[in-house]
Amino acid sequence: MAFIEYGGTRHQIPAGEMLIGNGADCHLRLEGPAVAPRHAVLTTAPDNSVSIRKLAEKGVEVNGVAMGPLPQPLLHGDKVTIGGLDLLFVDEHKSGSTQYVSAQKLQELVGAAKAKPGAAAGKPTAATGGRIVSLTDGREYQVVGTSLKFGRDASADVVVAGTQVSRRHAEIVQSPRGYILVDNSTNGTWVNGERVQNQRLLARADVIRIGEEEFRFYADAAPSAPVPPATATPLTPPASPVPPPPAAAPASAAKLVSTGYFQTPPKPVPAVPPPAASSPPPPAASSQPAPAPPPPPAKPSGPQALAKFLVRTGSLKGQRLYVKVPIVNIGRADYNDLVIPDDSVSSQHAKLTRREGVWILTDLGSTNGTLVDGEKVKDDVPIAPGAFVRFGDVQLVFEPTDDEAGMGKAQGTRAMSAVKLDDLKPPAGR
């Protein structure tokens, strides 16, 4: 049985279609300035699966991602945003591996999952299929996109109430190594009973504790390394080693003793008289070939920079900080991707994220703030090429490399039409 939950009340989704909007003919009426009379429709298929299709031009999101024109199937725990209002989809029959257990058994499971000295580590996971299951109410949340955010703020993907929970508490970030839990909180985030120090690579069945709530993490298992094929034992014995050549006899030897390799001594070499003192000695002819020219320098390996910051003030003035990954942490601490050693910069100051080709800058609650073109960053702010960014007292200029890559392909050549010279003359008086 499927439900749509809004305002703490569950509304059962009937068979067929369920209209959502502020119109009188809607099955679920929502009041809001951005809600259309017929905003979206939920459709139940014969196999009891539910999909959503938007009827309004915009204003429908699933787990924070804007919907397109095609219907999208819903999974248990999906958060649907319609006109700025958050709804939760609940499917009791298709809740993945969610299990409801008694309180006594729940404590046993949590205690068994905590890390102990000498205990076996969790199984490594791949960067696909990430999801968490609440051990409090059994809700399931999928890691959609590049991250899943936890926090007290209503804009978080997983809203966790409590005075010990920060507004932007933590997030699970997708990386090539797997899923990484990044702690941005004041009071800390725990995994298997251990406090996370900035970030931690998650393993399958890890228990995450934020405030008073706990979640169990799941993801697809990491592919095992291929086993090298067994080599066959050779049937023929190996060939006997070739004896090494004899050492050369010293030049001062009076006679050569026969060793089996040489039967007669070599002929004596006549002595060459030294050259006259007036003339310089001729250069000795070398029997070795001329040295080959040095090879061209190898191109630098590694990922190409996606963007860069030109530092204009501070101890790094004149240097460029290169951005090589789509998610970059910026701060004074050494564990950040971009380290700015300045007292006015916080340990975890800001984060730069690339979303659908647009660079987004987010302040992580820094002490002295983050500014873009003189405006203080409060939420996610897109930054354009050439924007002036300030972290504390350090000023930088943002320079994406996308335009440079495109210019390299065309050698920067542009064709221009013929113009009159009179049009290029400056106006009188200048």
Coordinates of C-alpha atoms in Angstrom, one line a residue:
M1 CA 0.0 0.0 0.0
A2 CA 1.4 3.4 -1.0
F3 CA 0.9 6.7 0.7
I4 CA 1.9 10.3 0.2
E5 CA 2.8 12.1 3.5
Y6 CA 2.3 15.8 3.9
G7 CA 2.2 17.8 7.1
G8 CA 2.5 14.7 9.3
T9 CA -0.6 13.2 7.7
R10 CA -0.6 10.2 5.3
H11 CA -2.9 10.1 2.3
Q12 CA -3.4 6.8 0.6
I13 CA -2.8 6.8 -3.1
P14 CA -5.8 5.3 -4.9
A15 CA -5.7 3.1 -7.9
G16 CA -5.5 5.0 -11.2
E17 CA -4.6 8.6 -10.9
M18 CA -4.3 11.0 -8.0
L19 CA -4.3 14.8 -8.8
I20 CA -2.2 17.2 -6.6
G21 CA -2.7 20.9 -6.6
N22 CA -4.8 23.7 -5.2
G23 CA -7.9 23.1 -7.4
A24 CA -11.2 21.9 -6.0
D25 CA -11.0 18.7 -8.2
C26 CA -7.7 17.6 -6.8
H27 CA -7.4 14.5 -4.5
L28 CA -4.7 16.2 -2.4
R29 CA -5.1 19.9 -2.1
L30 CA -2.0 22.0 -1.3
E31 CA -2.1 25.7 -0.3
G32 CA 0.8 27.8 -1.5
P33 CA 1.5 30.7 -3.8
A34 CA 3.6 28.6 -6.2
V35 CA 1.1 25.7 -6.4
A36 CA -0.9 25.5 -9.6
P37 CA -4.6 24.3 -9.8
R38 CA -3.3 21.0 -11.3
H39 CA 0.3 20.7 -10.5
A40 CA 1.2 17.0 -10.7
V41 CA -0.4 13.6 -10.9
L42 CA 0.5 10.3 -9.3
T43 CA -0.3 7.2 -11.4
T44 CA -0.5 3.6 -10.0
A45 CA 0.4 0.8 -12.5
P46 CA -1.1 -2.7 -12.5
D47 CA 2.0 -3.9 -10.6
N48 CA 1.3 -1.4 -7.8
S49 CA 4.3 0.8 -8.8
V50 CA 3.7 4.5 -8.6
S51 CA 5.1 7.2 -10.9
I52 CA 4.7 11.0 -10.9
R53 CA 4.2 13.3 -13.9
K54 CA 4.2 17.1 -13.7
L55 CA 1.3 19.1 -15.1
A56 CA 2.6 22.6 -14.4
E57 CA 5.5 24.1 -16.3
K58 CA 7.9 24.0 -13.3
G59 CA 8.0 23.5 -9.6
V60 CA 8.2 19.7 -9.3
E61 CA 11.4 18.1 -7.8
V62 CA 12.2 14.5 -6.7
N63 CA 14.9 14.4 -4.1
G64 CA 16.0 17.9 -5.0
V65 CA 16.3 17.2 -8.7
A66 CA 13.9 19.1 -11.1
M67 CA 11.7 16.8 -13.1
G68 CA 11.6 16.6 -16.9
P69 CA 8.5 16.1 -19.1
L70 CA 8.5 12.3 -18.8
P71 CA 7.0 10.4 -15.8
Q72 CA 9.4 9.3 -13.1
P73 CA 8.9 6.2 -10.9
L74 CA 8.9 6.8 -7.1
L75 CA 10.8 4.7 -4.6
H76 CA 10.1 4.3 -0.9
G77 CA 11.5 7.4 1.0
D78 CA 11.6 9.7 -2.0
K79 CA 11.0 13.4 -1.2
V80 CA 8.7 15.2 -3.7
T81 CA 8.7 19.0 -3.7
I82 CA 5.7 20.6 -5.3
G83 CA 5.6 24.4 -5.4
G84 CA 8.1 24.6 -2.6
L85 CA 6.2 22.2 -0.3
D86 CA 7.8 18.9 0.7
L87 CA 6.0 15.6 0.5
L88 CA 7.2 12.1 1.4
F89 CA 6.4 9.0 -0.7
V90 CA 5.9 5.8 1.4
D91 CA 5.5 2.4 -0.1
E92 CA 5.1 -0.4 2.5
H93 CA 5.4 -3.2 -0.1
K94 CA 8.5 -1.9 -1.9
S95 CA 10.7 -0.5 0.9
G96 CA 13.9 -2.3 -0.2
S97 CA 15.5 -4.2 2.6
T98 CA 13.8 -2.2 5.4
Q99 CA 13.0 -4.3 8.4
Y100 CA 11.0 -3.4 11.4
V101 CA 12.4 -4.9 14.6
S102 CA 11.6 -4.5 18.3
A103 CA 13.5 -2.0 20.4
Q104 CA 15.4 -4.8 22.2
K105 CA 16.6 -6.4 19.0
L106 CA 17.4 -2.9 17.6
Q107 CA 19.9 -2.3 20.4
E108 CA 21.5 -5.7 19.8
L109 CA 21.9 -4.9 16.1
V110 CA 23.4 -1.4 16.8
G111 CA 25.8 -2.8 19.4
A112 CA 26.9 -5.6 17.0
A113 CA 27.6 -3.0 14.3
K114 CA 29.9 -0.9 16.4
A115 CA 33.6 -1.1 15.7
K116 CA 35.5 -3.2 18.2
P117 CA 39.3 -3.8 18.4
G118 CA 40.1 -6.7 16.2
A119 CA 36.7 -6.9 14.7
A120 CA 36.4 -7.5 10.9
A121 CA 35.9 -4.4 8.8
G122 CA 32.8 -3.8 6.7
K123 CA 32.7 -4.9 3.1
P124 CA 33.9 -2.3 0.6
T125 CA 31.3 -0.8 -1.7
A126 CA 31.1 0.6 -5.2
A127 CA 30.0 4.1 -6.1
T128 CA 26.5 2.9 -7.1
G129 CA 23.3 2.0 -5.4
G130 CA 23.9 4.1 -2.3
R131 CA 21.0 4.4 0.2
I132 CA 20.4 4.6 4.0
V133 CA 17.7 3.1 6.1
S134 CA 16.5 4.9 9.3
L135 CA 16.8 2.6 12.3
T136 CA 14.2 4.8 14.0
D137 CA 11.2 4.6 11.7
G138 CA 12.4 2.4 8.8
R139 CA 12.4 5.1 6.1
E140 CA 14.7 4.6 3.2
Y141 CA 16.6 7.4 1.4
Q142 CA 18.4 7.0 -1.9
V143 CA 21.6 8.8 -2.7
V144 CA 20.5 10.6 -5.9
G145 CA 23.0 12.8 -7.7
T146 CA 26.4 13.5 -6.2
S147 CA 25.5 13.8 -2.6
L148 CA 22.9 13.2 0.1
K149 CA 22.7 16.0 2.8
F150 CA 21.7 15.7 6.4
G151 CA 20.7 18.6 8.6
R152 CA 18.2 20.4 10.7
D153 CA 17.3 22.8 7.8
A154 CA 14.2 22.0 5.8
S155 CA 16.2 22.1 2.6
A156 CA 18.3 19.0 3.6
D157 CA 17.6 15.7 1.8
V158 CA 17.3 14.0 5.2
V159 CA 15.9 16.3 7.9
V160 CA 17.0 15.4 11.4
A161 CA 15.5 17.3 14.3
G162 CA 17.3 18.0 17.5
T163 CA 19.3 20.7 19.3
Q164 CA 22.5 18.8 18.7
V165 CA 22.0 18.7 14.9
S166 CA 23.6 21.5 12.8
R167 CA 21.7 23.2 10.0
R168 CA 24.0 21.6 7.5
H169 CA 25.3 18.7 9.6
A170 CA 26.8 16.1 7.2
E171 CA 26.6 14.7 3.7
I172 CA 27.3 11.5 1.8
V173 CA 29.4 12.2 -1.3
Q174 CA 29.9 9.9 -4.3
S175 CA 33.5 9.3 -5.3
P176 CA 35.4 6.9 -7.5
R177 CA 36.5 5.0 -4.3
G178 CA 32.9 4.6 -3.1
Y179 CA 30.7 6.8 -0.8
I180 CA 32.4 9.2 1.6
L181 CA 30.7 10.7 4.7
V182 CA 31.8 14.3 5.2
D183 CA 31.2 15.9 8.6
N184 CA 30.4 19.6 8.6
S185 CA 28.8 19.8 12.1
T186 CA 29.7 21.3 15.4
N187 CA 28.8 18.4 17.7
G188 CA 30.0 15.6 15.5
T189 CA 28.9 12.6 13.4
W190 CA 29.5 9.0 14.5
V191 CA 30.0 5.9 12.4
N192 CA 29.9 2.5 14.3
G193 CA 30.4 4.4 17.6
E194 CA 33.5 6.4 16.4
R195 CA 33.4 10.1 15.7
V196 CA 34.2 11.0 12.1
Q197 CA 37.3 13.1 11.7
N198 CA 36.3 15.4 8.8
Q199 CA 35.5 12.5 6.4
R200 CA 35.3 8.7 6.3
L201 CA 34.9 6.1 3.6
L202 CA 31.7 4.2 4.3
A203 CA 31.5 0.4 4.1
R204 CA 28.4 -1.8 3.7
A205 CA 26.1 -2.0 6.8
D206 CA 27.9 0.9 8.6
V207 CA 25.7 2.6 11.3
I208 CA 25.7 6.4 11.1
R209 CA 24.5 8.4 14.1
I210 CA 23.4 12.1 13.8
G211 CA 22.0 13.6 16.9
E212 CA 19.6 11.1 18.4
E213 CA 18.9 9.2 15.1
E214 CA 20.7 6.4 13.5
F215 CA 20.9 5.2 9.9
R216 CA 22.3 2.0 8.3
F217 CA 24.2 2.5 5.1
Y218 CA 23.9 0.2 2.0
A219 CA 25.5 0.2 -1.4
D220 CA 26.4 -2.2 -4.2
A221 CA 29.3 -4.4 -3.4
A222 CA 32.7 -3.5 -4.9
P223 CA 33.8 -5.7 -7.7
S224 CA 36.4 -8.2 -6.7
A225 CA 39.9 -8.2 -8.2
P226 CA 40.3 -10.7 -11.1
V227 CA 42.3 -13.8 -10.1
P228 CA 45.3 -14.3 -12.4
P229 CA 45.2 -17.5 -14.4
A230 CA 47.4 -20.4 -13.2
T231 CA 50.6 -21.0 -15.2
A232 CA 51.4 -24.5 -16.5
T233 CA 54.5 -26.2 -15.3
P234 CA 57.0 -26.7 -18.1
L235 CA 57.6 -30.3 -19.1
T236 CA 61.2 -29.8 -20.4
P237 CA 64.0 -28.8 -18.0
P238 CA 65.5 -25.4 -18.4
A239 CA 68.6 -25.0 -20.5
S240 CA 71.9 -25.1 -18.8
P241 CA 73.4 -21.6 -18.2
V242 CA 76.0 -20.4 -20.6
P243 CA 79.4 -20.0 -18.8
P244 CA 80.5 -16.4 -18.5
P245 CA 83.4 -15.1 -20.6
P246 CA 86.8 -15.1 -19.0
A247 CA 88.2 -11.9 -17.4
A248 CA 90.7 -10.0 -19.5
A249 CA 94.3 -10.5 -18.5
P250 CA 96.2 -7.6 -17.0
A251 CA 98.4 -5.5 -19.3
S252 CA 101.4 -5.9 -17.1
A253 CA 101.5 -9.7 -17.3
A254 CA 104.7 -11.1 -18.8
K255 CA 103.1 -14.1 -20.3
L256 CA 99.6 -15.4 -20.9
V257 CA 98.6 -18.7 -19.3
S258 CA 96.4 -20.9 -21.5
T259 CA 92.8 -21.1 -20.1
G260 CA 91.2 -23.1 -22.8
Y261 CA 89.7 -20.1 -24.5
F262 CA 93.0 -18.7 -26.0
Q263 CA 95.7 -21.1 -27.3
T264 CA 98.3 -18.4 -28.3
P265 CA 99.2 -15.2 -26.5
P266 CA 98.2 -11.9 -28.3
K267 CA 100.7 -10.0 -30.3
P268 CA 102.6 -7.2 -28.5
V269 CA 101.4 -3.6 -29.3
P270 CA 104.2 -1.2 -30.2
A271 CA 104.6 1.8 -28.0
V272 CA 103.5 5.2 -29.4
P273 CA 106.0 8.1 -28.9
P274 CA 104.6 11.1 -27.0
P275 CA 103.8 14.2 -29.1
A276 CA 106.0 17.3 -29.1
A277 CA 105.5 19.8 -26.4
S278 CA 104.9 22.6 -28.9
S279 CA 101.8 21.1 -30.5
P280 CA 98.7 20.3 -28.5
P281 CA 97.7 16.6 -28.3
P282 CA 95.2 15.5 -30.9
P283 CA 91.8 14.6 -29.6
A284 CA 91.4 10.9 -28.9
A285 CA 89.1 9.1 -31.3
S286 CA 86.2 7.6 -29.4
S287 CA 84.9 4.2 -30.5
Q288 CA 81.5 4.8 -28.8
P289 CA 78.7 6.2 -31.0
A290 CA 77.6 9.8 -30.5
P291 CA 75.0 10.2 -27.7
A292 CA 71.4 10.3 -28.9
P293 CA 69.5 13.6 -28.5
P294 CA 67.4 13.7 -25.2
P295 CA 63.8 12.7 -25.6
P296 CA 61.2 15.5 -25.5
P297 CA 59.8 16.2 -22.1
A298 CA 56.8 14.0 -21.2
K299 CA 53.5 15.7 -20.8
P300 CA 52.3 16.0 -17.2
S301 CA 50.0 13.1 -16.2
G302 CA 46.9 13.3 -14.1
P303 CA 43.5 14.9 -14.5
Q304 CA 43.3 18.1 -16.4
A305 CA 42.4 21.2 -14.3
L306 CA 38.7 22.1 -14.5
A307 CA 39.1 25.6 -13.1
K308 CA 41.6 27.7 -11.1
F309 CA 41.8 30.6 -8.7
L310 CA 44.3 33.4 -9.2
V311 CA 45.3 34.7 -5.7
R312 CA 45.5 38.5 -5.5
T313 CA 46.3 39.0 -1.8
G314 CA 47.9 37.2 1.1
S315 CA 51.0 34.9 1.3
L316 CA 50.0 33.1 -2.0
K317 CA 49.7 36.3 -4.0
G318 CA 50.3 35.7 -7.7
Q319 CA 49.9 31.9 -7.5
R320 CA 47.2 29.8 -9.1
L321 CA 45.2 27.2 -7.2
Y322 CA 44.0 24.5 -9.6
V323 CA 40.7 22.7 -9.3
K324 CA 40.9 19.1 -10.7
V325 CA 37.7 17.5 -9.3
P326 CA 34.0 18.6 -9.4
I327 CA 33.7 18.8 -5.6
V328 CA 36.4 20.8 -3.8
N329 CA 36.7 21.7 -0.1
I330 CA 38.4 25.0 0.6
G331 CA 40.0 26.0 3.9
R332 CA 43.0 26.6 6.1
A333 CA 43.4 22.9 7.2
D334 CA 45.8 20.6 5.4
Y335 CA 43.1 18.0 4.6
N336 CA 41.2 20.4 2.2
D337 CA 41.6 20.1 -1.6
L338 CA 42.5 23.8 -1.8
V339 CA 44.6 25.0 1.2
I340 CA 44.8 28.8 1.9
P341 CA 47.2 29.3 4.8
D342 CA 45.7 32.5 6.2
D343 CA 44.4 33.2 9.8
S344 CA 41.3 34.9 8.4
V345 CA 40.3 31.6 6.6
S346 CA 38.5 28.9 8.6
S347 CA 39.6 25.3 8.8
Q348 CA 36.6 24.3 6.7
H349 CA 35.7 27.6 5.0
A350 CA 33.7 26.8 1.7
K351 CA 33.0 24.2 -0.9
L352 CA 33.0 24.5 -4.7
T353 CA 30.7 22.1 -6.6
R354 CA 30.1 21.7 -10.3
R355 CA 26.5 20.9 -11.2
E356 CA 25.4 20.5 -14.8
G357 CA 28.2 22.7 -16.1
V358 CA 27.7 25.5 -13.5
W359 CA 30.1 26.1 -10.6
I360 CA 28.3 26.6 -7.3
L361 CA 30.1 28.1 -4.2
T362 CA 28.8 27.3 -0.7
D363 CA 29.9 28.8 2.6
L364 CA 30.4 26.2 5.3
G365 CA 29.6 28.4 8.3
S366 CA 33.0 30.2 8.2
T367 CA 33.9 32.8 10.8
N368 CA 34.8 35.7 8.5
G369 CA 32.5 34.7 5.6
T370 CA 32.7 34.2 1.9
L371 CA 32.0 37.0 -0.7
V372 CA 31.4 36.8 -4.5
D373 CA 31.6 40.1 -6.3
G374 CA 31.1 41.9 -3.0
E375 CA 28.0 40.0 -2.0
K376 CA 28.1 37.7 1.1
V377 CA 27.4 34.1 0.3
K378 CA 24.4 32.8 2.4
D379 CA 23.2 29.9 0.3
D380 CA 24.5 28.2 -2.8
V381 CA 25.7 30.9 -5.2
P382 CA 26.7 30.3 -8.9
I383 CA 30.0 32.0 -9.8
A384 CA 30.8 33.2 -13.4
P385 CA 34.2 33.4 -15.1
G386 CA 36.2 36.3 -13.8
A387 CA 34.2 36.6 -10.6
F388 CA 36.0 38.2 -7.6
V389 CA 35.9 35.8 -4.6
R390 CA 37.0 36.5 -1.1
F391 CA 37.6 33.9 1.6
G392 CA 38.1 35.9 4.8
D393 CA 40.7 38.5 3.9
V394 CA 42.2 36.7 0.9
Q395 CA 41.0 37.8 -2.5
L396 CA 41.0 35.6 -5.6
V397 CA 39.7 35.6 -9.2
F398 CA 37.9 32.6 -10.5
E399 CA 39.0 31.3 -13.9
P400 CA 37.3 28.3 -15.4
T401 CA 39.3 26.4 -18.0
D402 CA 36.4 25.3 -20.2
D403 CA 36.8 28.3 -22.5
E404 CA 40.6 27.7 -22.7
A405 CA 40.0 24.1 -23.8
G406 CA 37.7 25.2 -26.5
M407 CA 40.1 27.9 -27.7
G408 CA 42.9 25.3 -27.9
K409 CA 41.0 23.2 -30.4
A410 CA 40.4 26.2 -32.7
Q411 CA 43.9 27.8 -32.2
G412 CA 42.1 31.0 -31.1
T413 CA 41.5 32.1 -34.8
R414 CA 38.4 34.1 -35.6
A415 CA 37.2 35.2 -39.0
M416 CA 36.1 38.9 -39.2
S417 CA 34.3 40.7 -41.9
A418 CA 35.7 43.7 -43.7
V419 CA 35.1 47.0 -41.9
K420 CA 35.7 50.6 -42.9
L421 CA 38.6 52.4 -41.4
D422 CA 36.4 55.5 -40.7
D423 CA 34.3 53.3 -38.3
L424 CA 37.4 52.5 -36.3
K425 CA 38.5 56.1 -35.8
P426 CA 37.8 57.4 -32.2
P427 CA 35.3 60.2 -31.8
A428 CA 36.5 63.8 -31.8
G429 CA 37.8 65.2 -28.6
R430 CA 39.2 61.9 -27.3

